[in-house]
Structures are given as structure tokens and as C-alpha cells.
Amino acid sequence: DVPKNIFDVGWYDGSAKPGTTGAAFLDGHVSGPTQHGVFYDIKKLQPGDKLTVEKGNGEVLSYTVVKSVKYSKDSVDMVAALSPVTSGKNGLN
């Protein structure tokens, strides 16, 4: 389910768990009615940028942007979205 507030991120349970082999697919809001959401600056990410994800248990995972692909909400390629850029590795989509 989509997170109920603009500051939380959800994990799609049809994807790999963050930090395991495969692509973890995260979902969150870009903005709300009066404030920017957790993914507001996602459009600024460029290859080489670093980002971190803190799991619910406090574990922090680090990722490096490899590429950026933009889809319209009506034409998301879920096969690509659920596949890591490098087969057999972990990834974040």
C-alpha cells in the first residue's frame, strides 16, 4: 500500500527486501498539499550520486545511482522496475 503520509516510504513486497539480492522497489510521495514529500528531490538524482535507506530495524544501507529512468504512471515497466541493473546484485528502484 502507498504510505499514508508524505514522510514515510513503503516497500513493495513483490520485490527483493532492501539489502538482499535483487531489486528492492520503494514507494513514497513527492509532495503533499502543503509540504514536500520524501521523494521531492528524486528528479535531481544523477548517476554517481549516493543515497542511504534506513530500514525499520535501524540498519542503514548505502546505494549509488547508476541510471535514472522516468515512466508515466500509466506505462511503468514493472519487469524493469523489479530487476536490478546488474543481475545477481542488489539494487534499489
PDB file of C-alpha atoms in Angstrom:
ATOM      1  CA  ASP A   1       0.000   0.000   0.000  1.00  0.00           C
ATOM      2  CA  VAL A   2       1.115   3.576  -0.578  1.00  0.00           C
ATOM      3  CA  PRO A   3       2.436   5.267   2.601  1.00  0.00           C
ATOM      4  CA  LYS A   4      -0.234   7.263   4.415  1.00  0.00           C
ATOM      5  CA  ASN A   5       1.957  10.325   4.936  1.00  0.00           C
ATOM      6  CA  ILE A   6       4.475  12.186   2.786  1.00  0.00           C
ATOM      7  CA  PHE A   7       7.466  11.396   5.013  1.00  0.00           C
ATOM      8  CA  ASP A   8       7.283   7.583   5.006  1.00  0.00           C
ATOM      9  CA  VAL A   9       8.491   5.163   2.357  1.00  0.00           C
ATOM     10  CA  GLY A  10       6.899   1.808   1.687  1.00  0.00           C
ATOM     11  CA  TRP A  11       8.492  -1.368   0.398  1.00  0.00           C
ATOM     12  CA  TYR A  12       6.679  -3.296  -2.353  1.00  0.00           C
ATOM     13  CA  ASP A  13       6.598  -6.859  -1.025  1.00  0.00           C
ATOM     14  CA  GLY A  14       6.682  -8.249  -4.564  1.00  0.00           C
ATOM     15  CA  SER A  15      10.291  -7.027  -4.790  1.00  0.00           C
ATOM     16  CA  ALA A  16      13.515  -8.051  -3.060  1.00  0.00           C
ATOM     17  CA  LYS A  17      13.955  -6.953   0.540  1.00  0.00           C
ATOM     18  CA  PRO A  18      16.318  -3.964   0.754  1.00  0.00           C
ATOM     19  CA  GLY A  19      19.914  -5.180   1.027  1.00  0.00           C
ATOM     20  CA  THR A  20      19.265  -8.630  -0.477  1.00  0.00           C
ATOM     21  CA  THR A  21      19.975  -9.910  -3.981  1.00  0.00           C
ATOM     22  CA  GLY A  22      17.541  -8.398  -6.479  1.00  0.00           C
ATOM     23  CA  ALA A  23      15.884  -5.022  -6.785  1.00  0.00           C
ATOM     24  CA  ALA A  24      14.060  -3.513  -3.836  1.00  0.00           C
ATOM     25  CA  PHE A  25      11.166  -1.366  -5.036  1.00  0.00           C
ATOM     26  CA  LEU A  26      10.258   1.537  -2.770  1.00  0.00           C
ATOM     27  CA  ASP A  27       7.201   3.774  -2.949  1.00  0.00           C
ATOM     28  CA  GLY A  28       6.580   7.203  -1.482  1.00  0.00           C
ATOM     29  CA  HIS A  29       5.168  10.627  -2.145  1.00  0.00           C
ATOM     30  CA  VAL A  30       6.821  13.521  -3.975  1.00  0.00           C
ATOM     31  CA  SER A  31       4.708  16.094  -2.180  1.00  0.00           C
ATOM     32  CA  GLY A  32       1.592  16.715  -0.163  1.00  0.00           C
ATOM     33  CA  PRO A  33      -0.876  19.597  -0.178  1.00  0.00           C
ATOM     34  CA  THR A  34       1.424  21.951   1.765  1.00  0.00           C
ATOM     35  CA  GLN A  35       4.876  20.333   2.054  1.00  0.00           C
ATOM     36  CA  HIS A  36       7.426  18.425   0.000  1.00  0.00           C
ATOM     37  CA  GLY A  37       7.442  14.666   0.421  1.00  0.00           C
ATOM     38  CA  VAL A  38      10.281  12.229   0.935  1.00  0.00           C
ATOM     39  CA  PHE A  39      10.891  11.853  -2.818  1.00  0.00           C
ATOM     40  CA  TYR A  40      10.617  15.542  -3.735  1.00  0.00           C
ATOM     41  CA  ASP A  41      14.232  15.754  -4.923  1.00  0.00           C
ATOM     42  CA  ILE A  42      14.298  12.377  -6.677  1.00  0.00           C
ATOM     43  CA  LYS A  43      14.213  14.168 -10.043  1.00  0.00           C
ATOM     44  CA  LYS A  44      17.625  15.680  -9.241  1.00  0.00           C
ATOM     45  CA  LEU A  45      19.421  12.331  -8.817  1.00  0.00           C
ATOM     46  CA  GLN A  46      22.232  11.723 -11.286  1.00  0.00           C
ATOM     47  CA  PRO A  47      24.497   8.716 -11.889  1.00  0.00           C
ATOM     48  CA  GLY A  48      27.183   8.682  -9.195  1.00  0.00           C
ATOM     49  CA  ASP A  49      25.003  10.289  -6.514  1.00  0.00           C
ATOM     50  CA  LYS A  50      24.915   8.462  -3.184  1.00  0.00           C
ATOM     51  CA  LEU A  51      21.856   7.837  -1.062  1.00  0.00           C
ATOM     52  CA  THR A  52      21.012   5.887   2.061  1.00  0.00           C
ATOM     53  CA  VAL A  53      17.988   3.931   3.184  1.00  0.00           C
ATOM     54  CA  GLU A  54      17.279   3.313   6.839  1.00  0.00           C
ATOM     55  CA  LYS A  55      15.296   0.138   7.410  1.00  0.00           C
ATOM     56  CA  GLY A  56      12.713  -0.166  10.180  1.00  0.00           C
ATOM     57  CA  ASN A  57      15.241  -2.003  12.355  1.00  0.00           C
ATOM     58  CA  GLY A  58      17.715   0.909  12.157  1.00  0.00           C
ATOM     59  CA  GLU A  59      20.062  -0.758   9.655  1.00  0.00           C
ATOM     60  CA  VAL A  60      21.373   1.785   7.112  1.00  0.00           C
ATOM     61  CA  LEU A  61      22.014   0.706   3.520  1.00  0.00           C
ATOM     62  CA  SER A  62      24.033   2.727   1.014  1.00  0.00           C
ATOM     63  CA  TYR A  63      23.348   2.918  -2.712  1.00  0.00           C
ATOM     64  CA  THR A  64      24.917   4.691  -5.688  1.00  0.00           C
ATOM     65  CA  VAL A  65      22.748   5.917  -8.554  1.00  0.00           C
ATOM     66  CA  VAL A  66      23.627   4.044 -11.751  1.00  0.00           C
ATOM     67  CA  LYS A  67      20.920   5.394 -14.029  1.00  0.00           C
ATOM     68  CA  SER A  68      17.645   7.253 -13.965  1.00  0.00           C
ATOM     69  CA  VAL A  69      14.557   6.259 -15.940  1.00  0.00           C
ATOM     70  CA  LYS A  70      11.286   8.172 -15.912  1.00  0.00           C
ATOM     71  CA  TYR A  71       7.969   6.497 -16.710  1.00  0.00           C
ATOM     72  CA  SER A  72       4.495   7.951 -16.922  1.00  0.00           C
ATOM     73  CA  LYS A  73       2.260   6.451 -14.237  1.00  0.00           C
ATOM     74  CA  ASP A  74       0.309   4.627 -16.938  1.00  0.00           C
ATOM     75  CA  SER A  75       3.295   2.925 -18.570  1.00  0.00           C
ATOM     76  CA  VAL A  76       5.603   1.723 -15.803  1.00  0.00           C
ATOM     77  CA  ASP A  77       7.728  -1.222 -16.959  1.00  0.00           C
ATOM     78  CA  MET A  78       7.324  -3.431 -13.873  1.00  0.00           C
ATOM     79  CA  VAL A  79       9.699  -6.089 -15.216  1.00  0.00           C
ATOM     80  CA  ALA A  80      12.455  -3.466 -15.375  1.00  0.00           C
ATOM     81  CA  ALA A  81      11.354  -1.887 -12.087  1.00  0.00           C
ATOM     82  CA  LEU A  82      11.701  -5.226 -10.296  1.00  0.00           C
ATOM     83  CA  SER A  83      15.045  -6.133 -11.872  1.00  0.00           C
ATOM     84  CA  PRO A  84      18.429  -4.931 -10.593  1.00  0.00           C
ATOM     85  CA  VAL A  85      20.641  -3.049 -13.064  1.00  0.00           C
ATOM     86  CA  THR A  86      23.317  -5.721 -12.525  1.00  0.00           C
ATOM     87  CA  SER A  87      21.876  -9.235 -12.496  1.00  0.00           C
ATOM     88  CA  GLY A  88      22.645 -11.135  -9.305  1.00  0.00           C
ATOM     89  CA  LYS A  89      23.363  -7.969  -7.301  1.00  0.00           C
ATOM     90  CA  ASN A  90      21.177  -5.924  -5.008  1.00  0.00           C
ATOM     91  CA  GLY A  91      19.652  -2.702  -6.183  1.00  0.00           C
ATOM     92  CA  LEU A  92      17.129  -0.039  -5.337  1.00  0.00           C
ATOM     93  CA  ASN A  93      14.369   1.014  -7.721  1.00  0.00           C
TER      94      ASN A  93
END
